[in-house]
mmCIF file of C-alpha atoms in Angstrom:
data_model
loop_
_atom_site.group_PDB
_atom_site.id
_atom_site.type_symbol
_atom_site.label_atom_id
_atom_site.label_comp_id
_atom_site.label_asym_id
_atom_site.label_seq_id
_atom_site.Cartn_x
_atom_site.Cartn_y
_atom_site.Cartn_z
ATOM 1 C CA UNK X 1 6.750 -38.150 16.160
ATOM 2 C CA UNK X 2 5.347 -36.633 19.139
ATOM 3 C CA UNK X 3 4.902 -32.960 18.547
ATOM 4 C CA UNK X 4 3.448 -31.971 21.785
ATOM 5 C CA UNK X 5 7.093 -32.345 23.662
ATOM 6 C CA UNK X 6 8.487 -29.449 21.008
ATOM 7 C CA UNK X 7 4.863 -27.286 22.676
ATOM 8 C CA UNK X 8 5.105 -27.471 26.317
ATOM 9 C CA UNK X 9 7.207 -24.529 27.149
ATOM 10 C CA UNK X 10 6.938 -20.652 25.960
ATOM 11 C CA UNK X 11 11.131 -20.690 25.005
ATOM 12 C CA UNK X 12 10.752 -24.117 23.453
ATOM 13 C CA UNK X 13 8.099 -22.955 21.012
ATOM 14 C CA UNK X 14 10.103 -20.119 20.691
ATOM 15 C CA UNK X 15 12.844 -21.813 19.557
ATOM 16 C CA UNK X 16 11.303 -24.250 17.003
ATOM 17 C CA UNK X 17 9.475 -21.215 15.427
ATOM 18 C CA UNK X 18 9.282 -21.262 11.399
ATOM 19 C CA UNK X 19 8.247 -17.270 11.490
ATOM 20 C CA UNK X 20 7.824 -13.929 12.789
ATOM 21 C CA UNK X 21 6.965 -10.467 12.739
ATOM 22 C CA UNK X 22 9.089 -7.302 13.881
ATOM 23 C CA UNK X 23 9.035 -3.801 12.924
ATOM 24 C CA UNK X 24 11.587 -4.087 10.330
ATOM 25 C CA UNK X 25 9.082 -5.386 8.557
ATOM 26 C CA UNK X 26 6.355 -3.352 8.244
ATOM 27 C CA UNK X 27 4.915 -0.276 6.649
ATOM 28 C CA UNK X 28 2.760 2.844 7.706
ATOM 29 C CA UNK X 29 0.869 4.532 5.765
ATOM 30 C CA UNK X 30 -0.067 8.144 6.208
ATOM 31 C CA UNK X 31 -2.469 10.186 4.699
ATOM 32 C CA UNK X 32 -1.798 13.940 4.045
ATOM 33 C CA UNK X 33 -4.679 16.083 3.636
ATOM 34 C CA UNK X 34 -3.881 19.659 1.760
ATOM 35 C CA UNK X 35 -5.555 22.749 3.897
ATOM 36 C CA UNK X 36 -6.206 20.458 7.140
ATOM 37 C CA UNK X 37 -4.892 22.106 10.686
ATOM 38 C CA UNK X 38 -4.082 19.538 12.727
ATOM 39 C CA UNK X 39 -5.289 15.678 12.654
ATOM 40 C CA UNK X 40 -8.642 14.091 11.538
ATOM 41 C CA UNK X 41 -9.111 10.794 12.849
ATOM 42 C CA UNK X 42 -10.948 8.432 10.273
ATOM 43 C CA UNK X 43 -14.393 7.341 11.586
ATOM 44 C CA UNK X 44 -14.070 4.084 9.572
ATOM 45 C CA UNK X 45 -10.685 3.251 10.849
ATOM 46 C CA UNK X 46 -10.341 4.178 14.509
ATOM 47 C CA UNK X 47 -6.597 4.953 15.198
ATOM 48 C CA UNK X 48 -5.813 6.332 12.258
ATOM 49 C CA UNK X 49 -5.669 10.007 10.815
ATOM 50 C CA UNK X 50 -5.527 12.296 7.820
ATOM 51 C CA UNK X 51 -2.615 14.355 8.928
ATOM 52 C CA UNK X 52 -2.098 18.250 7.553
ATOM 53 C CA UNK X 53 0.623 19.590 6.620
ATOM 54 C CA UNK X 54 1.388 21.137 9.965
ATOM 55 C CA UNK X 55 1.242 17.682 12.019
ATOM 56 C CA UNK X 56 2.748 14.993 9.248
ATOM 57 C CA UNK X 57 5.955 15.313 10.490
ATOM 58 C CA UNK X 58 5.250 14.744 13.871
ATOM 59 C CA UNK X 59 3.814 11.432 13.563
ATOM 60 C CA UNK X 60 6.723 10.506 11.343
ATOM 61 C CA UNK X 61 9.036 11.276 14.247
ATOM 62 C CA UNK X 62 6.805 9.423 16.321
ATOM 63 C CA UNK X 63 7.086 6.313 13.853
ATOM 64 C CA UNK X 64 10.724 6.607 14.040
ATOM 65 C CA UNK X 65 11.144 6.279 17.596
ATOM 66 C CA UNK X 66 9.243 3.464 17.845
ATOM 67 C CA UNK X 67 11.216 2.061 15.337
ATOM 68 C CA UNK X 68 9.198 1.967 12.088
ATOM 69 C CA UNK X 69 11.871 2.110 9.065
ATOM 70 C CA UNK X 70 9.117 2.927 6.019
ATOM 71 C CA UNK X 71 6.208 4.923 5.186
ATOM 72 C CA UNK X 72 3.800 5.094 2.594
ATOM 73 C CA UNK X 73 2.391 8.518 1.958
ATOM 74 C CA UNK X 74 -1.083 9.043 0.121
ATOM 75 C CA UNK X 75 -1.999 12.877 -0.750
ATOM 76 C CA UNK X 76 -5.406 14.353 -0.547
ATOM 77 C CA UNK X 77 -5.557 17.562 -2.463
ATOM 78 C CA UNK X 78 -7.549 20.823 -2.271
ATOM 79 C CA UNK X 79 -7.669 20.610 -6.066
ATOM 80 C CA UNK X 80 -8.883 17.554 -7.617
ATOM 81 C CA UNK X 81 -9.613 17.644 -11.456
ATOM 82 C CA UNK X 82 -10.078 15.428 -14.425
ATOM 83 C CA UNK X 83 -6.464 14.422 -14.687
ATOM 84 C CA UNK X 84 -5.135 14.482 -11.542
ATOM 85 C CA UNK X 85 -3.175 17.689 -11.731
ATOM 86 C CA UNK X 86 -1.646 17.752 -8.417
ATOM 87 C CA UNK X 87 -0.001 14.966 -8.939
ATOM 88 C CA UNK X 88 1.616 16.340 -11.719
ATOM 89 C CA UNK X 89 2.867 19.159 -10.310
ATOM 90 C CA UNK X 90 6.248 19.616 -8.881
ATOM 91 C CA UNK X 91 5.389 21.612 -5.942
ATOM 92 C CA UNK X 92 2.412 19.485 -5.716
ATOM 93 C CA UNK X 93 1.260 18.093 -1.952
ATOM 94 C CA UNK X 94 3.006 14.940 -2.058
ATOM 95 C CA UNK X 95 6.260 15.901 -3.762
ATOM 96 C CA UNK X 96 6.467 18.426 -1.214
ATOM 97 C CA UNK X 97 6.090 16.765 1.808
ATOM 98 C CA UNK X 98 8.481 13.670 0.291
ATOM 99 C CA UNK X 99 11.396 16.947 0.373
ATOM 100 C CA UNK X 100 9.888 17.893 3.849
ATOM 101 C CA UNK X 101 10.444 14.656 5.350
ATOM 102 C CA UNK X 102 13.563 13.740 3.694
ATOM 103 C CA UNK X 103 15.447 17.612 4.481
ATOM 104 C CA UNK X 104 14.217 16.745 7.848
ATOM 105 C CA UNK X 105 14.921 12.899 8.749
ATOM 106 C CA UNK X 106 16.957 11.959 5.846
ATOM 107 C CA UNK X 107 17.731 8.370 5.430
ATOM 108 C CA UNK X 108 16.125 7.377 9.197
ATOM 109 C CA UNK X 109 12.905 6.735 7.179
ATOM 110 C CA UNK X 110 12.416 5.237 4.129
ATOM 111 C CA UNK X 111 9.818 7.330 1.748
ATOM 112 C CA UNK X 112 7.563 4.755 -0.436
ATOM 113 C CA UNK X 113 5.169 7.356 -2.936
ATOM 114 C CA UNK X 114 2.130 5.967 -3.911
ATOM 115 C CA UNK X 115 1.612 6.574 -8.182
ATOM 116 C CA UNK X 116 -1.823 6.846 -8.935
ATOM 117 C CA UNK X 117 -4.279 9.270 -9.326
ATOM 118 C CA UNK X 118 -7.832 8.406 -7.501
ATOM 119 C CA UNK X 119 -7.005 10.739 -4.780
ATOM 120 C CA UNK X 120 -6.609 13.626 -7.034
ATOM 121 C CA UNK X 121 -9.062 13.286 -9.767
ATOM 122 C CA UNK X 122 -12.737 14.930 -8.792
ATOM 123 C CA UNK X 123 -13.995 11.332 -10.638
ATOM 124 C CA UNK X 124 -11.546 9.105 -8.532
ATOM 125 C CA UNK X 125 -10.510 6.796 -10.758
ATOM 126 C CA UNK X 126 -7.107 5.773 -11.352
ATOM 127 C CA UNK X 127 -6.274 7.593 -14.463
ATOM 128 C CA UNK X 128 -7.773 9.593 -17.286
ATOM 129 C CA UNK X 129 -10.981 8.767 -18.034
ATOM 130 C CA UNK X 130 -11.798 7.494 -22.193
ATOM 131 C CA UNK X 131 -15.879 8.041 -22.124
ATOM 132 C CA UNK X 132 -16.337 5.224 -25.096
ATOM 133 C CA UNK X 133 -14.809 2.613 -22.657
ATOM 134 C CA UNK X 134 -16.380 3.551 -19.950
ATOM 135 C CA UNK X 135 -13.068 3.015 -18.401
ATOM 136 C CA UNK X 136 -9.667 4.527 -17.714
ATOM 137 C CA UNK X 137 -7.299 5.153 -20.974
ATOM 138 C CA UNK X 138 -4.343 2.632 -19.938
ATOM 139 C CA UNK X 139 -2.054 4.814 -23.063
ATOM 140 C CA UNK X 140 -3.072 7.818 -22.004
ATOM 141 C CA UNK X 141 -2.663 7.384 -18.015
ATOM 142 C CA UNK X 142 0.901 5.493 -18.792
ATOM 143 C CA UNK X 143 2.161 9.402 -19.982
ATOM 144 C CA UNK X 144 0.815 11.240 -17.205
ATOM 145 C CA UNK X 145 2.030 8.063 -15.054
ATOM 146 C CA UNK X 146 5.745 8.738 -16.304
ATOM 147 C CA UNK X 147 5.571 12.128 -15.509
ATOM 148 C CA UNK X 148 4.164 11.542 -12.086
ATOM 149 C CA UNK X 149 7.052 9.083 -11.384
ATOM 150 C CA UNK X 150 9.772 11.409 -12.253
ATOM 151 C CA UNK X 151 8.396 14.373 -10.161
ATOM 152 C CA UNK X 152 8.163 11.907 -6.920
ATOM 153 C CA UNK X 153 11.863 10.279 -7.432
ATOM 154 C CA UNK X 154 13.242 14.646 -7.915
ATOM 155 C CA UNK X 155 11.401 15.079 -4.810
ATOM 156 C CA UNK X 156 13.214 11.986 -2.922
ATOM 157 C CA UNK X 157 11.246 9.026 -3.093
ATOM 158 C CA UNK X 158 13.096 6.036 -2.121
ATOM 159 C CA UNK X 159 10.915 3.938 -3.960
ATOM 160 C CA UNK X 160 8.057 4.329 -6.655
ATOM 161 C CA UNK X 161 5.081 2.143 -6.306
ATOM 162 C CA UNK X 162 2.327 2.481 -8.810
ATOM 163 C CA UNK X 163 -0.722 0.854 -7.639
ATOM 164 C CA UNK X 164 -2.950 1.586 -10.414
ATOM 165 C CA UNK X 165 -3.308 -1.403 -12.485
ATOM 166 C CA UNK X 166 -2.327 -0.190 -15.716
ATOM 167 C CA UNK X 167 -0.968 -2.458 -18.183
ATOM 168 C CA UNK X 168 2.753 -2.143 -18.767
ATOM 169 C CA UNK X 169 3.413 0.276 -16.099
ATOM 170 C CA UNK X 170 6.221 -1.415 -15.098
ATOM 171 C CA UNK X 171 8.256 -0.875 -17.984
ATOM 172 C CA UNK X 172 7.156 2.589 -18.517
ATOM 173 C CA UNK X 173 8.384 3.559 -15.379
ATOM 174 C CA UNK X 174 11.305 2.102 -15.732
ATOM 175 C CA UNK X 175 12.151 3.900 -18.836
ATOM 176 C CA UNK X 176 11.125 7.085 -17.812
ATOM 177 C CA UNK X 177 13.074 6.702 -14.551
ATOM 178 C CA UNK X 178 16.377 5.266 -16.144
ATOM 179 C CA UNK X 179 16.619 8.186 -19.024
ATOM 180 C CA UNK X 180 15.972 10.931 -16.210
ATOM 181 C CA UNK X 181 19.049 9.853 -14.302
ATOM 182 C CA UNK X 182 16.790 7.328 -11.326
ATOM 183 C CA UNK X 183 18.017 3.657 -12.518
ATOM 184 C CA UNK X 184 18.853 3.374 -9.012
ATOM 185 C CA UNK X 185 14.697 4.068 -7.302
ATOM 186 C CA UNK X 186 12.995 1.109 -6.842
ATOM 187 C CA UNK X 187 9.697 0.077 -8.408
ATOM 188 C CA UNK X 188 7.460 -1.648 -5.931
ATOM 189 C CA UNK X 189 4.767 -2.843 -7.985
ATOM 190 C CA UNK X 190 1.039 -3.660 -7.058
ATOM 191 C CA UNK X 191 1.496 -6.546 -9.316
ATOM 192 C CA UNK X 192 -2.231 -8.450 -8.171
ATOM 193 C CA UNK X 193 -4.201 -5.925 -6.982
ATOM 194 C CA UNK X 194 -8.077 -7.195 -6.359
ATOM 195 C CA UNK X 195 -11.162 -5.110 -7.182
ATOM 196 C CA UNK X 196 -12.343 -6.274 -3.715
ATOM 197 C CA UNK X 197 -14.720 -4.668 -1.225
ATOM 198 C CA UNK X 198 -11.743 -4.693 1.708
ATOM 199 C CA UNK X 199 -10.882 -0.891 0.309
ATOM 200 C CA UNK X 200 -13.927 0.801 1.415
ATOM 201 C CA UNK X 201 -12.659 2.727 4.804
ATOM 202 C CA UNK X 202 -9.228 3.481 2.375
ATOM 203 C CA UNK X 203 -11.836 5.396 -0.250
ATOM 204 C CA UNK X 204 -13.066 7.712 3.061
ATOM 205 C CA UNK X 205 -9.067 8.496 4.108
ATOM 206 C CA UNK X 206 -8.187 8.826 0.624
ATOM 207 C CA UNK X 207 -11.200 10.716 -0.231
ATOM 208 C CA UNK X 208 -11.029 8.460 -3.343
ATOM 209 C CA UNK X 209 -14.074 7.011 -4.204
ATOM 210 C CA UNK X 210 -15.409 6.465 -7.871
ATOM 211 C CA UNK X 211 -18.345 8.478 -8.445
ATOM 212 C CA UNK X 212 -20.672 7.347 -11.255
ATOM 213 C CA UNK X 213 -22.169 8.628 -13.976
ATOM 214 C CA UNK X 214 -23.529 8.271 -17.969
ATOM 215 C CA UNK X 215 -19.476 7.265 -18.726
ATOM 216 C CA UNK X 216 -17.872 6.164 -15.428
ATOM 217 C CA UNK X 217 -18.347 2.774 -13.736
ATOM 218 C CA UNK X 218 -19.155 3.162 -10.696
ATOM 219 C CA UNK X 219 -16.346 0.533 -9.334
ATOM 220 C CA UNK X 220 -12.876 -0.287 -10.666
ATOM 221 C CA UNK X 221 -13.477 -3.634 -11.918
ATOM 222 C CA UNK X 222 -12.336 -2.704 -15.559
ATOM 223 C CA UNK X 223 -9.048 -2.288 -14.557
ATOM 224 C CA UNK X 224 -8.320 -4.370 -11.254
ATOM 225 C CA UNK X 225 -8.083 -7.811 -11.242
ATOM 226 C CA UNK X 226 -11.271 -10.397 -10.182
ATOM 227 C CA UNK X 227 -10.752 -12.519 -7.087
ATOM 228 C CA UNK X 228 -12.214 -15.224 -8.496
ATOM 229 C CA UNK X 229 -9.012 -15.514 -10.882
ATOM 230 C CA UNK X 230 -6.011 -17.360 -9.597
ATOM 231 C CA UNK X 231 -3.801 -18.126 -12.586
ATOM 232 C CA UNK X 232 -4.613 -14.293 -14.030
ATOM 233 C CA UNK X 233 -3.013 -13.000 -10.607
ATOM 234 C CA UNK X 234 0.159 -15.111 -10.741
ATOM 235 C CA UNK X 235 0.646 -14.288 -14.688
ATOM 236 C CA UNK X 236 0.392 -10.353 -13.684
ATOM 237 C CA UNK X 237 3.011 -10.567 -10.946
ATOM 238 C CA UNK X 238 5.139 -12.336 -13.268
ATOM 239 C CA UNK X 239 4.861 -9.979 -16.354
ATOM 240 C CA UNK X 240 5.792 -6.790 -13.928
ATOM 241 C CA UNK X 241 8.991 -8.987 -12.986
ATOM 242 C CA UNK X 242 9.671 -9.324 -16.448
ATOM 243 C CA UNK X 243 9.255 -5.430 -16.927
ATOM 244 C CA UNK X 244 11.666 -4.775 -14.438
ATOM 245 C CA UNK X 245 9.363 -4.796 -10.872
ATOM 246 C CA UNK X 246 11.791 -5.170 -8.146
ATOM 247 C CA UNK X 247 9.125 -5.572 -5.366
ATOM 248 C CA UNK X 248 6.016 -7.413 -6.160
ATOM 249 C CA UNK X 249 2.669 -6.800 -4.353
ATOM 250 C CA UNK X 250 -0.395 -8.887 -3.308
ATOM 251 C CA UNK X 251 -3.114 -6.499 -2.412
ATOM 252 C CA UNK X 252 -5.454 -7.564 -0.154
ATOM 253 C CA UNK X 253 -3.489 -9.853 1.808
ATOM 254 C CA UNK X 254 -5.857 -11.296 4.337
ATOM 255 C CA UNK X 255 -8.257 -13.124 1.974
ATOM 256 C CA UNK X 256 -5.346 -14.022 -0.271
ATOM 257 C CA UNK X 257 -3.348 -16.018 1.187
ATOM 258 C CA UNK X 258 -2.870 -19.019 -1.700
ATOM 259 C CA UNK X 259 -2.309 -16.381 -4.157
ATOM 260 C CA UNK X 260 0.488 -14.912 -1.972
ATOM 261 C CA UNK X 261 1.994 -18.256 -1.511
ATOM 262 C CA UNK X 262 1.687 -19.019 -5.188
ATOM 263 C CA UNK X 263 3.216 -15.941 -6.254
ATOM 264 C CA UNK X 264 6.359 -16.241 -4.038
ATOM 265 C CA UNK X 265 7.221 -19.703 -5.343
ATOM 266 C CA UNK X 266 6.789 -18.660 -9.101
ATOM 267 C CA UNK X 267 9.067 -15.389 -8.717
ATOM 268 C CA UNK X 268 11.294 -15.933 -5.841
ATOM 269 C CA UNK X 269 10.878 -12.308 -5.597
ATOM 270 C CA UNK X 270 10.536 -9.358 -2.795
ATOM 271 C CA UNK X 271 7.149 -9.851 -1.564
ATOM 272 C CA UNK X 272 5.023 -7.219 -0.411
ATOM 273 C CA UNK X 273 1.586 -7.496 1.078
ATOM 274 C CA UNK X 274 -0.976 -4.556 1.831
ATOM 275 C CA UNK X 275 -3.025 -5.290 4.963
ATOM 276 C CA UNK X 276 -5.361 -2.871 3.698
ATOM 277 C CA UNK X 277 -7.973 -0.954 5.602
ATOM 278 C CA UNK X 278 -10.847 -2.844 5.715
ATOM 279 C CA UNK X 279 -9.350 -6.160 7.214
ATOM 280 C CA UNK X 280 -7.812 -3.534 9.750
ATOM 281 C CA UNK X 281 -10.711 -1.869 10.806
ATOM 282 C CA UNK X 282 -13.029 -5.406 11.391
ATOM 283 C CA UNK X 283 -10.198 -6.349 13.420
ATOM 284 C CA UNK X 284 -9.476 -2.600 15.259
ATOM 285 C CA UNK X 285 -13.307 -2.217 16.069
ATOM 286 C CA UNK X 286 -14.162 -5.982 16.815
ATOM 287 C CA UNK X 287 -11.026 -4.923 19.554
ATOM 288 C CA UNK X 288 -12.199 -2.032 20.216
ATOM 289 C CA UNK X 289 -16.213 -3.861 21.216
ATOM 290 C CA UNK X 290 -14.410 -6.351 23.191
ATOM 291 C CA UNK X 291 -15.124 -9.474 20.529
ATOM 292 C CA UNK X 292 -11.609 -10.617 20.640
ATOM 293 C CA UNK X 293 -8.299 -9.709 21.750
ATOM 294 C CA UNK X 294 -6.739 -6.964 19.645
ATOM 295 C CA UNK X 295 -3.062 -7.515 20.167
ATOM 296 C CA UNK X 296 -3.073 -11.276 20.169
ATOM 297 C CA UNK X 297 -5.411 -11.635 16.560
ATOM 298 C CA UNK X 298 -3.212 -8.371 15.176
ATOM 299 C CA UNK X 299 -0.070 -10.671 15.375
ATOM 300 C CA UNK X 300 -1.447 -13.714 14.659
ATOM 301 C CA UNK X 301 -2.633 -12.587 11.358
ATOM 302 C CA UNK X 302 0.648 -10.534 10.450
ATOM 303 C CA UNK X 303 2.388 -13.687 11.334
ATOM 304 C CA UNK X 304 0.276 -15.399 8.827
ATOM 305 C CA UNK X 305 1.529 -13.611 6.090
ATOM 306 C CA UNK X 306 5.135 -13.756 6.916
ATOM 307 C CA UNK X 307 4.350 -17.602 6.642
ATOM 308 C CA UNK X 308 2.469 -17.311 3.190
ATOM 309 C CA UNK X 309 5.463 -15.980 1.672
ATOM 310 C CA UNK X 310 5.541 -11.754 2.441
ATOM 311 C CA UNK X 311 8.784 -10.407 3.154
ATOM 312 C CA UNK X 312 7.323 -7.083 4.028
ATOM 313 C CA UNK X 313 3.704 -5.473 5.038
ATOM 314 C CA UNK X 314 2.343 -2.514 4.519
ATOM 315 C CA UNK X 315 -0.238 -2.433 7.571
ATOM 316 C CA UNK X 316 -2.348 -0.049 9.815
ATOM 317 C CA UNK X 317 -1.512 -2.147 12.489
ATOM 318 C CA UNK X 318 2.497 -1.107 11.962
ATOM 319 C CA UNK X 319 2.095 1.682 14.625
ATOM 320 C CA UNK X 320 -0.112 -0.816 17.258
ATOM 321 C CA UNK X 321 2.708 -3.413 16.495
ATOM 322 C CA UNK X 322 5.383 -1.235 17.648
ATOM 323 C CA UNK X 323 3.932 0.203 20.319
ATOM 324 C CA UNK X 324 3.720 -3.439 21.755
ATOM 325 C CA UNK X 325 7.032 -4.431 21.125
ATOM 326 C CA UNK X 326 8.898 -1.784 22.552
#
């Protein structure tokens, strides 16, 4: 066959196209920093902001009219303690501004909360902290887990997604939420989520990063997954669909791409992938240096993961995306 003749013209190609990218597919998140006036812009991610609570919704209208259906909101508390009690809390940051931006924009966005608790713990891991393992306490975390689940669906959530690697989270959210009257949220699970070092301009929005000490790692390797393992990352995406996942996550994406791929043809699921902040800032400030061109390698690689199997992205990018498309 002679594939050049199906290359030769822009609305040819266009035409014999396997895949693409359009806003209805991706995700923004936001970052919503307690006691902030105003914006912060993140020095690791250019672009991108901790927003207080005078400003969020502002830039969720502004994701709205360009046509962005779903955010991801991350809290950043005044008060962070051993446990994570903000999270806990009803009136907490993040379940109020889910009841701020639903009261004001209602079903024109959708509202994905982020369950876990390194932004609000002073040690910023994912959970509470059992000193003899040197680790997080998966029983312990899965109780204050439940609770946090409940408090973000009463608040408005339109979908839960717990993203702190806790064995059989899946199915203890999915009790909790079913006997509390929310069989109908969503759980979007981060079903392979990589200790990898693509997180670190995330840890500076977030304000999340592990500290160390005599009884904390100083990483979260004893509860994330290893890149190095392939078949452990497909059997953990398949044991949160058999707890009841309805979205399954790869997280990174970039680096990932066979596990993606792998993933999608085992489950035959929703696929999510998390662009997450590190691939976006070597591509935003390699942009921003004049190294390569921004828009062009932005859509290229969100294209890529459409064609590894993702049915939806969660992606800085989402606002740069829009803006281009419009």
């Amino acid at each position: 066959m002679n594939f050049r003749r199906l290359r030769l013209k822009d609305n040819l190609r266009d035409l014999v196209r396997e895949n693409s990218v359009s806003v209805d597919d991706l995700i923004m998140p936001i970052f919503i920093k307690e006691g902030l006036s105003g914006k912060n812009e993140i020095s690791s991610m250019p672009g991108i902001y901790q927003f207080g609570e005078d400003s969020y919704l502002d830039e969720v209208a502004e994701l709205i009219n360009l046509g962005i259906k779903a955010v991801i909101l991350f809290g950043i508390p005044e008060l962070k303690d051993s446990c994570g009690s903000d999270a806990l809390n009803e009136n907490g940051l993040i379940a109020r501004s889910v009841r701020k931006i639903k009261e004001k924009f209602g079903d024109k966005i959708l509202v994905i909360t982020d369950l876990c608790f390194c932004e609000y713990t002073d040690h910023g891991h994912c959970g509470i902290i059992n000193p003899k393992l040197k680790s997080v306490d998966n029983d312990a975390t899965l109780e204050i887990s439940a609770k946090q689940a409940i408090i973000q669906a009463e608040a408005g959530a339109d979908i839960i997604a717990p993203s702190g690697m806790m064995d059989n989270i899946i199915s203890t959210l999915r009790k909790a939420l079913d006997e509390n009257g929310y069989s109908h949220i969503p759980i979007m699970s981060y079903s392979t989520k990589f200790a990898s070092s693509f997180y670190g301009p995330f840890r500076d929005a977030a304000e999340s990063a592990p500290t160390e000490s005599e009884y904390l790692p100083k990483d979260r390797k004893t509860y994330q997954m290893d890149y190095a393992n392939r078949f452990e990352a497909i059997r953990e995406s398949i044991e949160d669909m058999k707890q009841g996942a309805d979205i399954l996550m790869v997280k990174p994406a970039l680096a990932f791409m066979d596990i993606i791929r792998e993933i999608k043809d085992a489950t035959k699921m929703p696929m999510c992938v998390y662009n997450v902040s590190g691939e976006y800032s070597m591509v935003k400030n390699a942009g921003l240096n004049g190294l390569i061109d921004y828009e062009a390698m932005m859509i290229e690689i969100l294209t890529s993961f459409k064609r590894a199997g993702a049915d939806m992205i969660i992606s800085y990018h989402s606002k740069d995306f829009a803006k281009i498309q419009k």
